[in-house]
């Protein structure tokens, strides 16, 4: 069965170009021209597998739509790629903080957009097909099939990107991860971001993790490292 892409775009010509090329690539599509229509369509059956979301819509911000998708139990695992002309790094960071899986800046090359769509959906399939496996590390518990995280058995709400960042660091415990390496491995192909983005996301992740935030160590001048053992196990 073909995967379904919801295109949220208020420029009819661009929406049609995106729809044509996605359908040529084997996807099914729906198109919404407003935020209100988009919020209705994400609840329809079948639900979209991925949303291509314009940031600047006539009735509401794409970031607000993304937050709404992430806040609903029915749609929180839906993949979202923001597609917008607002390409400053701060805009990208805010989009990812709102819960987007990726961020594409207009004008874009259709081939790149398709690669981004396929990459995000591929990560989603890998998670769906993984069996649930809860890993415990001190006070931190993580379901590797994700994105579920607990600190002292209290659930922590992470965005998909924050979860990928945590899992990347945890899977390489005790090894320094350079900022550029994290950008490639967590943010993906040609993200167009700088190392500042990593610092901002690490800070947010530590804040959400609370008392176990210091499991992620800063290695001055290099990057970050996840402790090789919980502090209580030291010595």
Coordinates of C-alpha atoms in Angstrom, one line a residue:
X1 CA 0.0 0.0 0.0
X2 CA 1.3 3.4 -1.0
X3 CA 2.3 5.8 1.8
X4 CA 0.1 8.9 2.2
X5 CA 1.6 12.4 2.2
X6 CA -0.3 15.5 3.4
X7 CA 0.9 18.6 1.6
X8 CA 0.0 21.8 3.6
X9 CA 0.7 24.7 1.3
X10 CA -1.3 27.8 0.5
X11 CA 0.4 28.5 -2.9
X12 CA -1.7 26.4 -5.3
X13 CA 1.0 26.2 -8.1
X14 CA 3.6 24.9 -5.7
X15 CA 1.2 22.5 -4.0
X16 CA 0.4 21.1 -7.4
X17 CA 4.1 20.7 -8.3
X18 CA 4.8 18.9 -5.0
X19 CA 1.7 16.7 -5.5
X20 CA 2.7 15.7 -9.1
X21 CA 6.2 14.7 -8.2
X22 CA 5.2 12.8 -5.0
X23 CA 2.6 10.8 -6.9
X24 CA 5.2 10.1 -9.7
X25 CA 7.4 8.7 -6.9
X26 CA 4.7 6.3 -5.8
X27 CA 3.1 8.2 -2.9
X28 CA -0.6 9.1 -2.4
X29 CA -1.3 12.7 -1.5
X30 CA -3.8 15.1 0.1
X31 CA -3.5 18.9 -0.1
X32 CA -4.6 21.4 2.5
X33 CA -4.4 25.2 1.9
X34 CA -5.0 26.3 5.4
X35 CA -4.0 25.3 8.9
X36 CA -7.6 24.5 9.8
X37 CA -8.0 22.1 6.9
X38 CA -4.6 20.5 7.8
X39 CA -5.7 19.8 11.4
X40 CA -8.8 18.1 10.1
X41 CA -6.9 16.0 7.5
X42 CA -4.4 14.7 10.0
X43 CA -7.3 13.1 11.8
X44 CA -8.8 11.5 8.7
X45 CA -8.7 7.8 8.1
X46 CA -6.3 6.7 6.7
X47 CA -4.0 9.1 8.6
X48 CA -1.1 10.6 6.7
X49 CA 2.3 8.9 7.1
X50 CA 4.0 12.3 6.7
X51 CA 3.1 16.0 6.6
X52 CA 4.9 18.5 4.4
X53 CA 4.1 21.6 6.3
X54 CA 4.4 25.2 5.2
X55 CA 5.4 27.5 8.0
X56 CA 3.5 30.6 6.9
X57 CA -0.2 29.9 6.3
X58 CA -3.1 32.4 6.1
X59 CA -4.8 31.3 9.3
X60 CA -2.1 30.0 11.7
X61 CA 1.6 29.2 12.0
X62 CA 3.0 25.9 10.8
X63 CA 4.8 25.6 14.1
X64 CA 1.5 25.7 16.0
X65 CA 0.2 23.0 13.7
X66 CA 3.2 20.9 14.4
X67 CA 2.8 21.4 18.1
X68 CA -0.8 20.3 17.8
X69 CA 0.2 17.1 15.9
X70 CA 2.8 16.3 18.6
X71 CA 0.4 17.0 21.5
X72 CA -2.3 14.5 20.4
X73 CA -2.0 10.8 21.2
X74 CA -3.6 9.9 17.9
X75 CA -1.0 11.9 15.8
X76 CA 2.1 12.3 18.0
X77 CA 4.1 9.8 16.0
X78 CA 3.2 11.3 12.6
X79 CA 6.3 12.5 10.6
X80 CA 6.5 16.2 9.8
X81 CA 8.8 18.1 7.4
X82 CA 8.6 21.8 7.4
X83 CA 8.8 23.4 4.0
X84 CA 9.2 27.2 4.1
X85 CA 11.0 30.2 2.8
X86 CA 12.1 31.1 6.3
X87 CA 15.6 29.7 6.1
X88 CA 17.5 31.5 8.9
X89 CA 19.1 29.2 11.4
X90 CA 16.9 30.5 14.2
X91 CA 13.9 29.6 12.1
X92 CA 15.2 26.1 11.5
X93 CA 15.9 25.6 15.2
X94 CA 12.4 26.8 16.3
X95 CA 10.9 24.5 13.7
X96 CA 12.8 21.5 15.0
X97 CA 12.0 22.5 18.6
X98 CA 8.3 22.5 17.7
X99 CA 8.7 18.8 16.8
X100 CA 9.5 18.7 13.1
X101 CA 11.6 15.8 11.9
X102 CA 13.3 17.8 9.1
X103 CA 13.3 21.3 7.6
X104 CA 13.4 22.2 3.9
X105 CA 13.9 25.7 2.7
X106 CA 12.2 27.2 -0.4
X107 CA 13.2 27.4 -3.2
X108 CA 14.1 23.7 -3.1
X109 CA 15.0 21.1 -5.6
X110 CA 12.3 18.4 -6.0
X111 CA 14.9 15.6 -5.9
X112 CA 16.2 16.8 -2.5
X113 CA 12.6 17.1 -1.1
X114 CA 11.9 13.5 -2.2
X115 CA 15.2 12.3 -0.6
X116 CA 14.2 14.0 2.6
X117 CA 10.8 12.4 2.6
X118 CA 12.2 9.0 2.0
X119 CA 14.8 9.4 4.7
X120 CA 12.3 10.5 7.3
X121 CA 9.8 7.7 6.4
X122 CA 12.7 5.2 6.5
X123 CA 13.5 6.2 10.1
X124 CA 9.8 5.8 10.9
X125 CA 9.7 2.3 9.4
X126 CA 12.7 1.2 11.4
X127 CA 11.1 2.3 14.6
X128 CA 7.8 0.6 13.8
X129 CA 9.4 -2.7 13.0
X130 CA 11.6 -2.6 16.1
X131 CA 10.5 -4.7 19.0
X132 CA 10.0 -2.7 22.3
X133 CA 13.2 -2.9 24.4
X134 CA 13.6 -0.8 27.5
X135 CA 17.1 0.0 28.4
X136 CA 17.9 1.3 31.9
X137 CA 20.9 3.4 32.7
X138 CA 20.9 4.7 36.3
X139 CA 17.7 6.7 36.8
X140 CA 17.1 6.9 33.0
X141 CA 14.9 4.3 31.1
X142 CA 14.5 4.4 27.3
X143 CA 12.3 2.3 25.0
X144 CA 14.6 1.9 22.0
X145 CA 11.6 1.5 19.7
X146 CA 10.7 5.0 21.1
X147 CA 10.1 7.6 21.5
X148 CA 9.4 6.8 25.2
X149 CA 11.7 8.0 28.0
X150 CA 11.4 7.9 31.8
X151 CA 13.4 9.4 34.6
X152 CA 12.8 7.6 37.9
X153 CA 9.8 6.0 36.2
X154 CA 8.2 9.4 35.3
X155 CA 7.6 9.8 31.6
X156 CA 9.5 12.6 29.8
X157 CA 8.1 14.1 26.7
X158 CA 10.7 14.3 23.9
X159 CA 10.3 15.4 20.3
X160 CA 11.4 12.8 17.7
X161 CA 14.6 14.8 17.1
X162 CA 15.4 15.0 20.8
X163 CA 14.8 11.3 21.1
X164 CA 17.2 10.6 18.1
X165 CA 19.8 12.8 19.7
X166 CA 19.5 11.0 23.0
X167 CA 19.7 7.6 21.4
X168 CA 22.7 8.5 19.3
X169 CA 24.6 9.7 22.4
X170 CA 23.5 6.7 24.4
X171 CA 24.5 4.2 21.8
X172 CA 28.0 5.6 21.8
X173 CA 28.5 5.8 25.6
X174 CA 32.0 6.9 26.7
X175 CA 32.9 8.2 23.2
X176 CA 33.2 11.9 22.3
X177 CA 30.7 13.0 19.6
X178 CA 31.8 16.0 17.6
X179 CA 29.2 18.6 16.8
X180 CA 29.5 18.1 13.0
X181 CA 29.2 14.4 13.5
X182 CA 26.0 14.8 15.4
X183 CA 24.6 17.1 12.8
X184 CA 25.2 14.5 10.1
X185 CA 23.9 11.5 12.2
X186 CA 20.9 13.1 13.9
X187 CA 19.7 15.9 11.6
X188 CA 20.5 14.0 8.4
X189 CA 21.5 14.8 4.9
X190 CA 22.5 18.4 4.1
X191 CA 20.7 19.9 7.0
X192 CA 22.3 23.3 6.5
X193 CA 22.7 24.0 10.2
X194 CA 25.7 25.0 12.3
X195 CA 27.2 23.6 15.5
X196 CA 25.1 26.1 17.5
X197 CA 22.1 24.0 16.7
X198 CA 23.6 21.1 18.5
X199 CA 24.4 23.2 21.5
X200 CA 20.8 24.5 21.7
X201 CA 19.3 21.0 21.3
X202 CA 21.6 19.5 23.9
X203 CA 20.6 22.3 26.4
X204 CA 16.9 21.6 25.8
X205 CA 17.5 17.8 26.1
X206 CA 19.3 18.2 29.4
X207 CA 16.6 20.5 30.7
X208 CA 13.9 17.9 29.9
X209 CA 15.9 15.1 31.4
X210 CA 16.2 17.0 34.7
X211 CA 18.3 15.2 37.2
X212 CA 19.9 12.9 34.6
X213 CA 20.7 15.7 32.2
X214 CA 24.3 15.6 33.5
X215 CA 24.7 12.1 32.0
X216 CA 25.5 14.1 28.8
X217 CA 28.9 15.7 29.4
X218 CA 30.3 18.7 27.5
X219 CA 33.8 18.0 26.2
X220 CA 35.1 21.6 25.9
X221 CA 36.3 22.5 22.4
X222 CA 35.1 19.1 20.9
X223 CA 31.5 18.2 21.5
X224 CA 29.6 15.9 23.8
X225 CA 29.9 12.5 25.5
X226 CA 27.3 10.3 27.2
X227 CA 28.8 8.9 30.4
X228 CA 30.0 5.3 30.2
X229 CA 28.3 4.6 33.5
X230 CA 25.8 6.3 35.8
X231 CA 27.4 8.5 38.5
X232 CA 26.2 6.2 41.3
X233 CA 28.2 3.4 39.7
X234 CA 31.5 5.4 39.7
X235 CA 34.4 3.8 41.6

